[in-house]
PDB file of C-alpha atoms in Angstrom:
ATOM      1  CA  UNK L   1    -106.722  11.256  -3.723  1.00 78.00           C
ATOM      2  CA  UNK L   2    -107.206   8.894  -6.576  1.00 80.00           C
ATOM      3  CA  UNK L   3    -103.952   7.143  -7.503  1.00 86.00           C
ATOM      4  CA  UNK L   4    -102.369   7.742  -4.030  1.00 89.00           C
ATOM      5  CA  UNK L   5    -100.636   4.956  -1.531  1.00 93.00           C
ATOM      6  CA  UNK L   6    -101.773   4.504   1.812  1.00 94.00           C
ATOM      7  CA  UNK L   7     -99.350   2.829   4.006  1.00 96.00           C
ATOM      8  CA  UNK L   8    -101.287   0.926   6.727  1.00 97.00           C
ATOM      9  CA  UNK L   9     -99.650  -0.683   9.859  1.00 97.00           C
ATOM     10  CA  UNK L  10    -101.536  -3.576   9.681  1.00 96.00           C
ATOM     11  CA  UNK L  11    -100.320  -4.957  13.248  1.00 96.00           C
ATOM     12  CA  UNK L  12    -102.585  -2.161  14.587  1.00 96.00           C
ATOM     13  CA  UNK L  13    -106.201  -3.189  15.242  1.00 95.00           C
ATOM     14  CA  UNK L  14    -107.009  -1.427  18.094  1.00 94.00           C
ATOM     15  CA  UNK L  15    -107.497   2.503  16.543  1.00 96.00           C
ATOM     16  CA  UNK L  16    -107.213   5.266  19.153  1.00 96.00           C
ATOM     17  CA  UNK L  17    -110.427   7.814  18.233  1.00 97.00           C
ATOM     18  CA  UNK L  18    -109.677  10.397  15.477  1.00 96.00           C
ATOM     19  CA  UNK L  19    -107.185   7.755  13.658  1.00 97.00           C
ATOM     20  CA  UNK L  20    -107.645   6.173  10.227  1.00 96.00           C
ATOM     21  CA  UNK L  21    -108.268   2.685   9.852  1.00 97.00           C
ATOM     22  CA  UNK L  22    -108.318   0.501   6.715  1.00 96.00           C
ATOM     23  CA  UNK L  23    -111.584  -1.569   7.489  1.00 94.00           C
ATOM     24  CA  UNK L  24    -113.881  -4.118   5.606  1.00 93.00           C
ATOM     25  CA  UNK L  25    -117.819  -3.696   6.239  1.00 89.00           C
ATOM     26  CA  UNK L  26    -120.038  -6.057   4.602  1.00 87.00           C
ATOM     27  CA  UNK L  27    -116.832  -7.702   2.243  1.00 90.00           C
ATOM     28  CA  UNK L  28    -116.401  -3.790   1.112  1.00 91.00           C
ATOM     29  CA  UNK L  29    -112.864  -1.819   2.147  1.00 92.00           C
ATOM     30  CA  UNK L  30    -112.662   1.285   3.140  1.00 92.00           C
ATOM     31  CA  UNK L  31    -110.342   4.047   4.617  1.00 93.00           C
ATOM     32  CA  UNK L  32    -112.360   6.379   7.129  1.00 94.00           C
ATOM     33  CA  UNK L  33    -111.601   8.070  10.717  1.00 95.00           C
ATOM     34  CA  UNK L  34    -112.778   5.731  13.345  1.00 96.00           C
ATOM     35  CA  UNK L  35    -114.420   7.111  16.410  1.00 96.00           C
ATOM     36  CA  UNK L  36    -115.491   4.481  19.064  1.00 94.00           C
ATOM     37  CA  UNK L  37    -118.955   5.581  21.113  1.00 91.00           C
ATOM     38  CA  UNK L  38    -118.628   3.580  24.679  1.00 87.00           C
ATOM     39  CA  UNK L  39    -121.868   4.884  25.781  1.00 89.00           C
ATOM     40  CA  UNK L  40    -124.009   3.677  22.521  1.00 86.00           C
ATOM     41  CA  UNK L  41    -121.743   0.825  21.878  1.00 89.00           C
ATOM     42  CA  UNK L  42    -121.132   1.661  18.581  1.00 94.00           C
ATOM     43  CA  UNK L  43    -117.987   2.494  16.006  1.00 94.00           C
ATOM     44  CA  UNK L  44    -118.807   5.751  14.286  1.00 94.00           C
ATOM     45  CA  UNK L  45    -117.136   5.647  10.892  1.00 94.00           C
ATOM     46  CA  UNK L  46    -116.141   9.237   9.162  1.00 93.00           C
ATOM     47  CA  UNK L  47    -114.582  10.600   5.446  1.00 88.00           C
ATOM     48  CA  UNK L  48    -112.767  13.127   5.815  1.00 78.00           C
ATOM     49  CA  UNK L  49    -115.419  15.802   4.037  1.00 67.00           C
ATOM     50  CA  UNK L  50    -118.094  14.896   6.564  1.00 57.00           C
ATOM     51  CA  UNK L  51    -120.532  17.695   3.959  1.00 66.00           C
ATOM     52  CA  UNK L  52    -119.938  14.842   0.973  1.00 71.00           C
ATOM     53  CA  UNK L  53    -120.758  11.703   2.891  1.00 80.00           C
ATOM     54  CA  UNK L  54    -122.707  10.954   5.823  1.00 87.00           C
ATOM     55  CA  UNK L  55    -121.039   8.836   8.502  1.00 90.00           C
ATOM     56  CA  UNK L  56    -121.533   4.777   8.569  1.00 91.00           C
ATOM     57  CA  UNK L  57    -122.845   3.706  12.142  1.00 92.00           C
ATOM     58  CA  UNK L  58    -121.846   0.591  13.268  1.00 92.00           C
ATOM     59  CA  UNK L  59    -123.615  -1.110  16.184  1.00 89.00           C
ATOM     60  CA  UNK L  60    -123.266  -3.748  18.586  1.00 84.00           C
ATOM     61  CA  UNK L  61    -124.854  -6.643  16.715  1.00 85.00           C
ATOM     62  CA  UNK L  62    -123.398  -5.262  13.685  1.00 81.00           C
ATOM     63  CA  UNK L  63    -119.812  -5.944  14.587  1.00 80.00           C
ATOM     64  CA  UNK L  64    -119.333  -9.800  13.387  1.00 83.00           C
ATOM     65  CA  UNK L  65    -119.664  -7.968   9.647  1.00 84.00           C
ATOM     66  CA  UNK L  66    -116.985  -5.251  10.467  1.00 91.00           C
ATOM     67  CA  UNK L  67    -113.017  -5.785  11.074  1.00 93.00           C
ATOM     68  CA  UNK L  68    -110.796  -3.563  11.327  1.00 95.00           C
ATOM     69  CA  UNK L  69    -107.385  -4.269   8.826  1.00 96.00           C
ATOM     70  CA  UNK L  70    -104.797  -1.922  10.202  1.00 97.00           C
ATOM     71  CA  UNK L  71    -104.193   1.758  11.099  1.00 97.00           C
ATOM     72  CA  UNK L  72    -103.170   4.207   8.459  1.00 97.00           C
ATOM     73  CA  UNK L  73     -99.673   5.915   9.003  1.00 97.00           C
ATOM     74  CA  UNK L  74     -98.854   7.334   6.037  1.00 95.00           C
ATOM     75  CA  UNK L  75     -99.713   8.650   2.289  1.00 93.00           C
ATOM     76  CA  UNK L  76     -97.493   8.520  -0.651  1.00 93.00           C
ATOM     77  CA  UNK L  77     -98.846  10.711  -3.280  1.00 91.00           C
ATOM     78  CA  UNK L  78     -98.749   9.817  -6.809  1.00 86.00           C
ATOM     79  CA  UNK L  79     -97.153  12.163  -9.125  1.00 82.00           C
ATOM     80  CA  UNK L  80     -97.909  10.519 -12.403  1.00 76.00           C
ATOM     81  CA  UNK L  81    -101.504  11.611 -13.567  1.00 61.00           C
TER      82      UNK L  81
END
């Protein structure tokens, strides 16, 4: 939620499927699940209300504009609103 902490591990680069990563596409962050497609060669992207937002694709020849910052492993909320 707006306001919250995420708490990356940024030692972690190499996200098992289904995990969070804090990534930068195109000079942009962002915090999404990660899925990894072997068969397409691609890195499937997700938000966690997949109705909301459609899922960012990334291919192959895409990759030298994607990196991968850490894995997320934790969430401090933010009690002051």
């Amino acid at each position: 939620n707006s306001g919250d902490f995420v708490v990356i591990d940024k030692d972690n680069v190499s996200p098992m499927n289904g995990q969070y990563v804090l990534s930068i596409l195109d000079n942009m962050a962002n915090i999404k699940r990660f899925y990894r497609d072997t068969k397409n060669h691609q890195i499937r992207l997700e938000s966690e209300s997949t109705i909301e937002t459609k899922p960012i694709y990334i291919r192959a020849e895409d990759f030298q504009d994607y990196m991968i910052n850490g894995v997320v492993v934790g969430v401090i909320k933010n009690k002051i609103k």
